[in-house]
Amino acid sequence: MKIIIIGAGPGGYETAIEAARRGIEVILIEAGNVGGTCLNEGCIPTKVLCRSAEVLEEVRAAEDFGICFTDPLAGHADMAVDKECACDNAESAAREGSGASVRRIPIDFGKVRQRKSQVVEQLRSGVMTLLDNRLITLIHGRAVLKDAHSVTVYSPAMEYTADRIIVASGSHASPLRIPGGDLPGLMTSREMLETDHVPGTLCIIGAGVIGLEFASVFNSFGSRVTVIEYCGQILPRSDSDLAKRLKQSLSKRGIEIIVSAAVKSISHVRGTVAEDTDANAGVSGRDGGEPGYRVEYECKGKILAVTAEKVLVAVGRCPNVEGLGLDNAGVKYSAKGISVDDNMQTSCPTVYAIGDVTGKVMLAHAAVSQGLRALNHICGQSDRIDLSLVPSAVFTMPEAASVGLTEDECRERGIACKAVKSFFRANGKAVAMGQTDGFVKTVVAVCPADVPDKTVVTESDGSPRTERTDGPRFRDGQILGCHLFGPHASDLISEMTALISRHATLEDLRGIIHAHPTLSEVFR
Ligand code: NAD
């Protein structure tokens, strides 16, 4: 057995490694760097920035925890922080005392970027080590399907043939189709990650995951951030309570968030002055006169505008379906992605598609699971992967995370449910950590009686599979979804994912001992 995988993002490279582990020969084709968007210009570099922002916020709050940057007995500034970085405000901080030194902490943004590159490089070389396998051939170039079994790789043109092909070509940032939406200098997440300074003012279009993560990070770094969102709530597809509370929390930090606002046009303005953020200390050429942008939007019938030095467009991502030669193999697709069945098989039986290119769930971990499902199908193996249960996390401060159904989704599907809430302010560890902002909302089924699931025969491969069919489909109290924001939400969500995937009830959860004092006790 031999397979060709197009794209070495997390979906592609993890599938290649697993295929080789099973003794399958793999040709992995990548036009850019291994690791794809996630590792090179997405999740990982963003998390490095998030971590710097987090450290900064902790240092800012240090005095609340009894950490002094001055020697109270000596009565002079010790400047533990300021000593490290040549700081333009050291003198004034010393004058004003420790409080000022902690509030105005300089950021060496060059070093932040350098660390980002180091982390990406380290992980990329880790992936290369894993791909260093006699069964995996990594080809650098752009692959185009020639037919149902072969691809041509440019350039120089080379042809490769295999029993099966898996397309894992990812996605790209959606353009903003409004007047001025293509002005030079407008940024997507890719350019934002490469920016060489902290903008004084930053306007972000789109309060989805990308928009909010950058809003949170650059707010900490010192930018004045305005987020403009088309829908009536931030993170439009998420639980409305969570979205509301997270918005309040981010607003409290000074991020201006405007919802129900349709961006109409963007134009250049001259003379936007880069604000004197701490992070810009010592950055040359930020003395005003730089062009900025005017973002015009309509909200509640009024035309309003935001002026900002930089604009980040974060209005979603489009599957990379163009230029792949999908028609040559009879693979059906649209601008929304390649059509696949439950086994990630396309309309051409020898071709599979996984990850962002399917337009399903644009998350790295979803792509990895989809790759495993495709591989299992190729190998004729059944699996227990539940592709409908994909946890998600938003790395704002505080973090947000979700898994399973929201109350609204239950209502749409006619599932009787109730929500159970608990708050981090009642959690001992969160109080000790000084991070009490946040809550957990658990959505559980309300059923009069337990009705067993039915075993039905699936149409595609004839194998028996337990499916929830008619009648009350859940056990009373069965956990259907969990939505939280607060400290370490992205890690905490895994417990609920495990419980939901095993059809656990709230009673089952209460029967599990949680170590004390831990944040996970919030679930109890
Ligand atoms: P998104 O779909 O999550 O959010 C886009 C937002 O832009 C939506 O809220 C939408 O209503 C809004 N919008 C669209 N057009 C607009 C307009 N003209 N004016 C104002 N608002 C507008 O997309 P994203 O944030 O760009 O992220 C892309 C994908 O990458 C998502 O699938 C996301 O899940 C994924 N991603 C995940 C993570 C993570 O897991 N932490 C991080 C980054 C990206």
Coordinates of N, CA and C in Angstrom, one line a residue, residues 224-302:
R224 N -3.9 50.4 21.8 CA -5.3 50.7 22.1 C -6.1 49.9 21.0
V225 N -6.9 48.9 21.5 CA -7.5 48.0 20.5 C -9.0 48.2 20.4
T226 N -9.5 48.3 19.2 CA -10.9 48.3 18.9 C -11.3 47.1 18.0
V227 N -12.3 46.4 18.4 CA -12.7 45.2 17.6 C -14.1 45.5 17.1
I228 N -14.3 45.3 15.8 CA -15.6 45.5 15.1 C -16.1 44.2 14.7
E229 N -17.3 43.8 15.2 CA -17.9 42.5 14.8 C -19.2 42.7 14.2
Y230 N -19.4 41.9 13.1 CA -20.7 42.0 12.3 C -21.9 41.5 13.1
C231 N -21.7 40.4 13.8 CA -22.8 39.7 14.5 C -23.1 40.4 15.8
G232 N -24.2 40.0 16.4 CA -24.6 40.6 17.7 C -23.8 40.2 18.9
Q233 N -23.0 39.2 18.7 CA -22.2 38.8 19.9 C -20.8 38.4 19.4
I234 N -19.8 38.5 20.3 CA -18.5 38.0 19.9 C -18.5 36.5 19.8
L235 N -17.6 35.8 19.1 CA -17.6 34.4 18.9 C -19.0 33.9 18.6
P236 N -19.5 34.3 17.4 CA -20.9 34.1 17.1 C -21.4 32.7 17.3
R237 N -20.6 31.7 17.0 CA -21.1 30.3 17.1 C -21.0 29.8 18.5
S238 N -20.5 30.5 19.5 CA -20.3 29.9 20.8 C -21.5 30.2 21.7
D239 N -21.5 29.6 22.9 CA -22.6 29.8 23.9 C -22.7 31.3 24.2
S240 N -24.0 31.8 24.2 CA -24.2 33.2 24.3 C -23.8 33.8 25.6
D241 N -24.0 33.0 26.7 CA -23.6 33.4 28.0 C -22.1 33.6 28.1
L242 N -21.4 32.6 27.5 CA -19.9 32.7 27.6 C -19.5 33.9 26.8
A243 N -20.1 34.1 25.6 CA -19.7 35.2 24.8 C -19.9 36.6 25.5
K244 N -21.0 36.6 26.2 CA -21.4 37.9 26.9 C -20.4 38.2 28.0
R245 N -20.1 37.1 28.8 CA -19.2 37.3 29.9 C -17.8 37.6 29.5
L246 N -17.4 36.9 28.4 CA -16.0 37.1 27.9 C -15.8 38.5 27.4
K247 N -16.9 39.0 26.7 CA -16.9 40.4 26.2 C -16.7 41.4 27.4
Q248 N -17.5 41.1 28.4 CA -17.4 42.0 29.6 C -16.0 42.0 30.2
S249 N -15.4 40.8 30.2 CA -14.1 40.7 30.8 C -13.0 41.4 30.0
L250 N -13.1 41.2 28.6 CA -12.1 41.9 27.8 C -12.3 43.4 27.7
S251 N -13.6 43.8 27.8 CA -13.9 45.3 27.9 C -13.3 45.9 29.1
K252 N -13.4 45.2 30.2 CA -12.8 45.6 31.5 C -11.3 45.9 31.4
R253 N -10.7 45.1 30.5 CA -9.3 45.3 30.3 C -8.9 46.5 29.4
G254 N -10.0 47.1 28.9 CA -9.8 48.3 28.0 C -9.9 48.0 26.5
I255 N -10.3 46.8 26.1 CA -10.5 46.6 24.7 C -11.9 47.0 24.3
E256 N -12.0 47.9 23.3 CA -13.3 48.4 22.9 C -13.9 47.3 21.9
I257 N -15.0 46.8 22.2 CA -15.6 45.8 21.3 C -17.0 46.3 20.8
I258 N -17.1 46.5 19.5 CA -18.3 47.0 18.9 C -19.0 45.8 18.2
V259 N -20.2 45.4 18.6 CA -20.9 44.4 17.9 C -22.0 44.9 17.0
S260 N -22.6 44.1 16.2 CA -23.7 44.4 15.3 C -23.3 45.6 14.4
A261 N -22.0 45.5 13.9 CA -21.5 46.6 13.1 C -21.0 46.1 11.8
A262 N -21.5 46.6 10.7 CA -21.1 46.2 9.4 C -20.0 47.2 8.9
V263 N -18.8 46.6 8.7 CA -17.7 47.5 8.1 C -18.0 47.8 6.7
K264 N -18.0 49.1 6.3 CA -18.4 49.5 5.0 C -17.2 49.8 4.1
S265 N -16.2 50.4 4.6 CA -15.1 50.8 3.8 C -13.8 51.0 4.6
I266 N -12.7 50.9 4.0 CA -11.4 51.3 4.7 C -10.7 52.3 3.8
S267 N -10.1 53.3 4.4 CA -9.3 54.2 3.5 C -8.1 54.6 4.3
H268 N -7.1 55.1 3.6 CA -5.8 55.5 4.2 C -6.0 56.9 4.8
V269 N -5.4 57.1 6.0 CA -5.4 58.5 6.5 C -3.9 58.8 6.7
R270 N -3.5 60.0 6.6 CA -2.1 60.4 6.8 C -1.9 60.9 8.2
G271 N -0.8 60.7 8.8 CA -0.4 61.4 10.0 C -0.9 60.7 11.3
T272 N -1.3 59.4 11.2 CA -1.6 58.7 12.5 C -0.4 58.5 13.2
V273 N -0.3 59.0 14.4 CA 0.9 58.9 15.2 C 0.9 57.6 16.0
A274 N 2.1 56.9 15.9 CA 2.2 55.7 16.7 C 2.3 56.1 18.1
E275 N 1.4 55.6 18.9 CA 1.4 56.0 20.3 C 2.6 55.5 21.1
D276 N 2.9 56.2 22.1 CA 4.1 55.9 22.9 C 3.8 54.7 23.8
T277 N 3.7 53.6 23.2 CA 3.4 52.4 24.1 C 4.8 52.0 24.7
D278 N 4.8 51.3 25.8 CA 6.0 50.8 26.4 C 6.8 50.0 25.4
A279 N 6.1 49.2 24.6 CA 6.8 48.3 23.7 C 7.5 49.0 22.6
N280 N 7.1 50.2 22.3 CA 7.7 51.0 21.2 C 8.9 51.8 21.7
A281 N 9.2 51.7 22.9 CA 10.4 52.4 23.4 C 11.6 52.1 22.6
G282 N 12.2 53.0 22.0 CA 13.4 52.8 21.3 C 13.3 52.3 19.9
V283 N 12.0 52.1 19.4 CA 11.8 51.7 18.0 C 11.9 53.0 17.2
S284 N 12.8 52.9 16.2 CA 13.0 54.1 15.4 C 11.9 54.3 14.4
G285 N 11.7 55.5 13.9 CA 10.8 55.7 12.8 C 9.4 55.8 13.2
R286 N 9.1 55.7 14.5 CA 7.7 55.7 15.0 C 7.3 57.1 15.5
D287 N 7.8 58.1 14.8 CA 7.6 59.5 15.3 C 6.4 60.2 14.6
G288 N 5.5 59.5 14.2 CA 4.3 60.2 13.5 C 4.5 60.2 12.0
G289 N 3.5 60.7 11.3 CA 3.6 60.8 9.9 C 3.4 59.5 9.2
E290 N 3.3 58.4 9.9 CA 3.0 57.1 9.3 C 1.6 57.1 8.8
P291 N 1.3 56.5 7.6 CA -0.1 56.4 7.3 C -0.9 55.4 8.2
G292 N -2.1 55.8 8.4 CA -3.0 54.9 9.2 C -4.2 54.6 8.4
Y293 N -5.2 54.1 9.1 CA -6.5 53.7 8.3 C -7.7 54.3 9.0
R294 N -8.7 54.5 8.2 CA -10.0 54.9 8.7 C -11.0 53.8 8.3
V295 N -11.5 53.1 9.3 CA -12.4 52.0 9.1 C -13.9 52.5 9.4
E296 N -14.6 52.6 8.3 CA -16.0 53.1 8.4 C -17.0 51.9 8.6
Y297 N -17.9 52.1 9.6 CA -18.8 51.0 9.8 C -20.2 51.5 10.1
E298 N -21.2 50.7 9.9 CA -22.6 51.1 10.2 C -23.1 50.3 11.4
C299 N -23.6 51.0 12.4 CA -24.1 50.4 13.6 C -25.3 51.1 14.1
K300 N -26.4 50.4 14.3 CA -27.7 50.9 14.7 C -28.1 52.1 13.8
G301 N -27.9 51.9 12.5 CA -28.4 53.0 11.5 C -27.4 54.1 11.4
K302 N -26.4 54.2 12.2 CA -25.4 55.3 12.1 C -24.1 54.9 11.4

